[in-house]
Coordinates of C-alpha atoms in Angstrom, one line a residue:
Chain A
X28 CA 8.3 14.3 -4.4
X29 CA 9.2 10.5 -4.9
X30 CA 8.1 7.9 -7.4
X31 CA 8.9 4.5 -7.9
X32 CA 9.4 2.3 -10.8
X33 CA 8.8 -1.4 -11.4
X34 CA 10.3 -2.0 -14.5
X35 CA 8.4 -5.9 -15.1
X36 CA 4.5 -5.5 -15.2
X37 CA 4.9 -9.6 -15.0
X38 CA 7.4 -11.7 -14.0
X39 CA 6.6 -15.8 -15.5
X40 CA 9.0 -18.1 -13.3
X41 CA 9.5 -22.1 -12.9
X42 CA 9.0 -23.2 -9.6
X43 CA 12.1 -23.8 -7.6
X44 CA 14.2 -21.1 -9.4
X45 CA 15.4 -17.7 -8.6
X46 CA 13.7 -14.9 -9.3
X47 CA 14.2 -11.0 -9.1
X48 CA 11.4 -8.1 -8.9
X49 CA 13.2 -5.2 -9.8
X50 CA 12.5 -1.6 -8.1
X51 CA 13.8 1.7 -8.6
X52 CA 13.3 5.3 -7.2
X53 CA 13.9 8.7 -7.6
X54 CA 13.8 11.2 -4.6
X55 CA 15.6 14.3 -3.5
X56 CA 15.8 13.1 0.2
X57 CA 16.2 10.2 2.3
X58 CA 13.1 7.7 2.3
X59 CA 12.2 4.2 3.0
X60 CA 11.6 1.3 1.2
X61 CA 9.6 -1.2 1.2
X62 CA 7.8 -4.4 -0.8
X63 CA 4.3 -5.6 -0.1
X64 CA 2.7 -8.2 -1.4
X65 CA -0.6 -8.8 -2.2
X66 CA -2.6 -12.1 -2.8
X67 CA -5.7 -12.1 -4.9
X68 CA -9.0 -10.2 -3.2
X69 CA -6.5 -9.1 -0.3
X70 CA -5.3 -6.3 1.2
X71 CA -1.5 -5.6 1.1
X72 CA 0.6 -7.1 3.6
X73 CA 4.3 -5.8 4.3
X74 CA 7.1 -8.2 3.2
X75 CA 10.4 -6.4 4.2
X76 CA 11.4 -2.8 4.7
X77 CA 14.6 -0.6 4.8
X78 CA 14.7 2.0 7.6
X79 CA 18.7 2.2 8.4
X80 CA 21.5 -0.2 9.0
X81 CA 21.8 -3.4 6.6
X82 CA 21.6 -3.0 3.3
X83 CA 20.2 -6.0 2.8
X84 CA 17.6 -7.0 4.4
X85 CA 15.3 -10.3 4.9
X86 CA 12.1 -11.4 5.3
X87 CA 10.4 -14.7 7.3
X88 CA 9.6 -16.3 3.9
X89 CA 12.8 -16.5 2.4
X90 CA 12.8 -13.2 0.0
X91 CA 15.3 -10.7 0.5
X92 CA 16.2 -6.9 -0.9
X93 CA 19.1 -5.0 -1.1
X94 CA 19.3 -1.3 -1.3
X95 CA 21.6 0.2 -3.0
X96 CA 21.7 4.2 -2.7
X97 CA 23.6 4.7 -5.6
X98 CA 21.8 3.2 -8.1
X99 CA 18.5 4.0 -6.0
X100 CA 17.6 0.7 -6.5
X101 CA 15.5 -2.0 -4.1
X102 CA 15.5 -5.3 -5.9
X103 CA 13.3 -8.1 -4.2
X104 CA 15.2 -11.5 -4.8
X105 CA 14.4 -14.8 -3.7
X106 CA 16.2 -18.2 -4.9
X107 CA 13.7 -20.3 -4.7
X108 CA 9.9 -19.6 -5.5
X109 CA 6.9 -21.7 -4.6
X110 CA 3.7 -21.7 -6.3
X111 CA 2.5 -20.0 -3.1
X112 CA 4.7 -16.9 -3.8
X113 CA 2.0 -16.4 -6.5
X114 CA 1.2 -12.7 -5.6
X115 CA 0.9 -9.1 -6.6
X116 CA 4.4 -6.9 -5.6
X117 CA 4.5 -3.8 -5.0
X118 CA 7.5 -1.5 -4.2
X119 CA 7.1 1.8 -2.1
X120 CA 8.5 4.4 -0.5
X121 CA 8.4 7.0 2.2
X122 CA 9.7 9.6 3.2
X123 CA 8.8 10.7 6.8
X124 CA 9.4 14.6 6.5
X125 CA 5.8 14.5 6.9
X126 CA 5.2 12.2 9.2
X127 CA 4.4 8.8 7.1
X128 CA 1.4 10.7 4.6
X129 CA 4.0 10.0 1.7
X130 CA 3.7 6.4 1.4
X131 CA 3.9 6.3 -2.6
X132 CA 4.1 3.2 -4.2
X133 CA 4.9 1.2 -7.6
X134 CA 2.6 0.0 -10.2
X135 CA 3.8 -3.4 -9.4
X136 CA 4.9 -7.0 -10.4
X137 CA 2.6 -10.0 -11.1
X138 CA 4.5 -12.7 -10.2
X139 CA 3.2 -16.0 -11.5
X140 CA 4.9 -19.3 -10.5
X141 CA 4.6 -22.2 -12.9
X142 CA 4.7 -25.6 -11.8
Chain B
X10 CA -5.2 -8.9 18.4
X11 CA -7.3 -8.1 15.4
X12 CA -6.0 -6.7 12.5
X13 CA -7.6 -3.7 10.3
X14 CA -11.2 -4.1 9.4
X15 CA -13.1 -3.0 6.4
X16 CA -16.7 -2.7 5.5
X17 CA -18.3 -2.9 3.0
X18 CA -16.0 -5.7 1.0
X19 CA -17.9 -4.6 -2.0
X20 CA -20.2 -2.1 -3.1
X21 CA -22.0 -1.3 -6.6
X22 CA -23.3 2.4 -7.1
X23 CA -24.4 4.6 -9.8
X24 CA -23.1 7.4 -10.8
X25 CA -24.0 11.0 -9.1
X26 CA -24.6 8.7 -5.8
X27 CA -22.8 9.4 -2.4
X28 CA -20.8 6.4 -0.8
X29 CA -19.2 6.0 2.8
X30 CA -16.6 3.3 3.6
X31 CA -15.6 2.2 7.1
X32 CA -12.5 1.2 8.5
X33 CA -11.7 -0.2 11.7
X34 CA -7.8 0.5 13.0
X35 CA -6.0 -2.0 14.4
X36 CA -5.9 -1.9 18.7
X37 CA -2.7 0.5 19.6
X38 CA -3.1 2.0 16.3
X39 CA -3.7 6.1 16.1
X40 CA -3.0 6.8 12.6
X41 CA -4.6 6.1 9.6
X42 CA -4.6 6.5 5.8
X43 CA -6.8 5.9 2.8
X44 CA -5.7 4.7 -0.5
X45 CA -7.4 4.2 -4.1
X46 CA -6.3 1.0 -6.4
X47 CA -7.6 1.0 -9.5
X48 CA -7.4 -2.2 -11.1
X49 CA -3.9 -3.1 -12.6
X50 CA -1.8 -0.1 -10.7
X51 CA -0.7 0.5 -7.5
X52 CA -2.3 2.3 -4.4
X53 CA -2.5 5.7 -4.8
X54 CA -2.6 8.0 -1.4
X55 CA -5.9 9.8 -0.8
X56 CA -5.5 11.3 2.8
X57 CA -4.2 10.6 6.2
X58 CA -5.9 10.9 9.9
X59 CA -4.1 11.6 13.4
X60 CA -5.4 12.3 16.3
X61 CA -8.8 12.8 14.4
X62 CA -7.6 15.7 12.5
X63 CA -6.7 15.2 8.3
X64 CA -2.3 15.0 8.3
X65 CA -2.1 15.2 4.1
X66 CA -3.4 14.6 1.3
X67 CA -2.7 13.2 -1.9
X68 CA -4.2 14.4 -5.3
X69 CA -7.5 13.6 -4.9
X70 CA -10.5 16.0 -5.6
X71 CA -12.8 17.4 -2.3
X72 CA -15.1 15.3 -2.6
X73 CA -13.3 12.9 -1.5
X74 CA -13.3 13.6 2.4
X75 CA -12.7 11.3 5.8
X76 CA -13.0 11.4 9.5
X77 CA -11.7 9.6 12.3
X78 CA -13.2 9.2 15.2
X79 CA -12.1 8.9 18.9
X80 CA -12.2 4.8 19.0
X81 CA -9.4 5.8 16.1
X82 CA -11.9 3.8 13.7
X83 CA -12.6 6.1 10.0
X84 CA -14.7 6.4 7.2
X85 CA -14.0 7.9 4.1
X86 CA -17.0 9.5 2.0
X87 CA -17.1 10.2 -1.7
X88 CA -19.7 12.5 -3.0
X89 CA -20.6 12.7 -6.7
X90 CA -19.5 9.4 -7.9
X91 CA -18.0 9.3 -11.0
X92 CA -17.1 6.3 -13.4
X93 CA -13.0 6.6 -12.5
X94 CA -14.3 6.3 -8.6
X95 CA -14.4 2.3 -9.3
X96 CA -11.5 0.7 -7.9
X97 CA -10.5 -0.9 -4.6
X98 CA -9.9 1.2 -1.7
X99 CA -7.5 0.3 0.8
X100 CA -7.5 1.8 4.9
X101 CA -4.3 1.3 6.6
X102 CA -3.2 1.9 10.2
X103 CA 0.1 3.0 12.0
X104 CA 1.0 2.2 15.6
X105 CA 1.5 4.9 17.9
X106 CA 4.8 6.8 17.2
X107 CA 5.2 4.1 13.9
X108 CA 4.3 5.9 11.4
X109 CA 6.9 3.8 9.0
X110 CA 5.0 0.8 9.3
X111 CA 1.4 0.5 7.7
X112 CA -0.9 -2.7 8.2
X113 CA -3.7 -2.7 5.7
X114 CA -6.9 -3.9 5.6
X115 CA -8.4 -6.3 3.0
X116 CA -10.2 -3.2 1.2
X117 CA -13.3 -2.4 -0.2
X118 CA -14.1 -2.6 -3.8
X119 CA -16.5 -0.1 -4.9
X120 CA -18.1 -0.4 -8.6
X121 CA -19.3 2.7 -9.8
X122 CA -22.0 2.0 -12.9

């Protein structure tokens, strides 16, 4: 079985300067990773994922993650927020043994831009 | 190309009552999966459908049960309502032989009084 920790409920940041959601998991295989985000009375929409390959790895919007198997970790960074980056994070994982049903995901990160 | 649909967007029922949400997968997509949010935590895994057949489950009680029909389109039902039923639920679809990526609809938020 996996979990996932989000270790900030909520994450206050000025707009224009970095920020970091941080992630963490704990499984006895290999899984996936991902970050969704999710804007108010919306669905979740993927941000960036982690099959193989790169450790780091980038999405269209500027935010990037790096996975790091020892520490089990999948931080979301992004240097620069906007107020549009406003959003509900969530960190999850998967691991496809059985075919995609594992999708388990963190409690999440309230990220809150200030102008 | 439309993405995943949901209906109702929201829903208020009493308790005891009997409530069936629709889902509509995304075109290409054969695969899909059911989640619960309750409000201030993440999505929790309820079940998954291939192929119209149940592929998992998650820790959720019988009365919570699906389908999945041949257009690849889903409901989920939920007999019995109780209070801790409120929350949003959340339908996502895979593409065929992508099962690692999940596209979600905008959910249905069900209020259970």
């Amino acid at each position: 079985a996996q979990s996932v920790t989000q270790l900030d409920s909520q994450v206050p940041v000025f707009e224009e300067a970095p920020v970091e959601l941080r992630c963490n998991y704990s499984s006895s295989v290999s899984v996936y990773l991902f970050w969704y985000v999710q804007y108010p009375n919306q669905g979740l929409q993927l941000l960036l994922k982690y099959l193989s390959g790169s450790t780091l790895v980038e999405s269209i919007n500027g935010f990037e993650a790096e996975f790091n198997k020892s520490q089990t970790s999948f931080h979301l960074r992004k240097p620069s927020v906007h107020i549009s980056d406003t959003a509900e994070y969530f960190c999850a994982v998967s691991d496809l043994r059985n075919y995609g049903q594992n999708f388990v995901f963190g409690p999440g990160t309230r990220l809150s831009v200030l102008p | 190309e439309t993405g995943v649909t949901q209906s109702p967007t929201h829903l208020i029922k009493t308790r005891g009552q009997q409530v069936t949400l629709r889902c509509s997968s995304q075109s290409g997509h054969n695969t899909v999966s059911w989640y619960q949010q309750a409000l201030g935590q993440g999505p929790q895994f309820i079940f998954q459908y291939y192929r119209e057949e149940e592929n998992g489950r998650g820790n959720f009680p019988p009365r919570f049960s699906g389908l999945q029909f041949p257009n690849y389109s889903s409901e989920l039902n939920v007999n019995a309502l109780e209070l801790d039923d409120s929350a949003l639920y959340l339908c996502a679809s895979s593409p065929i032989g992508r099962l690692n990526e999940q596209f979600f609809g905008p959910g249905t938020r069900l209020t259970v009084l």
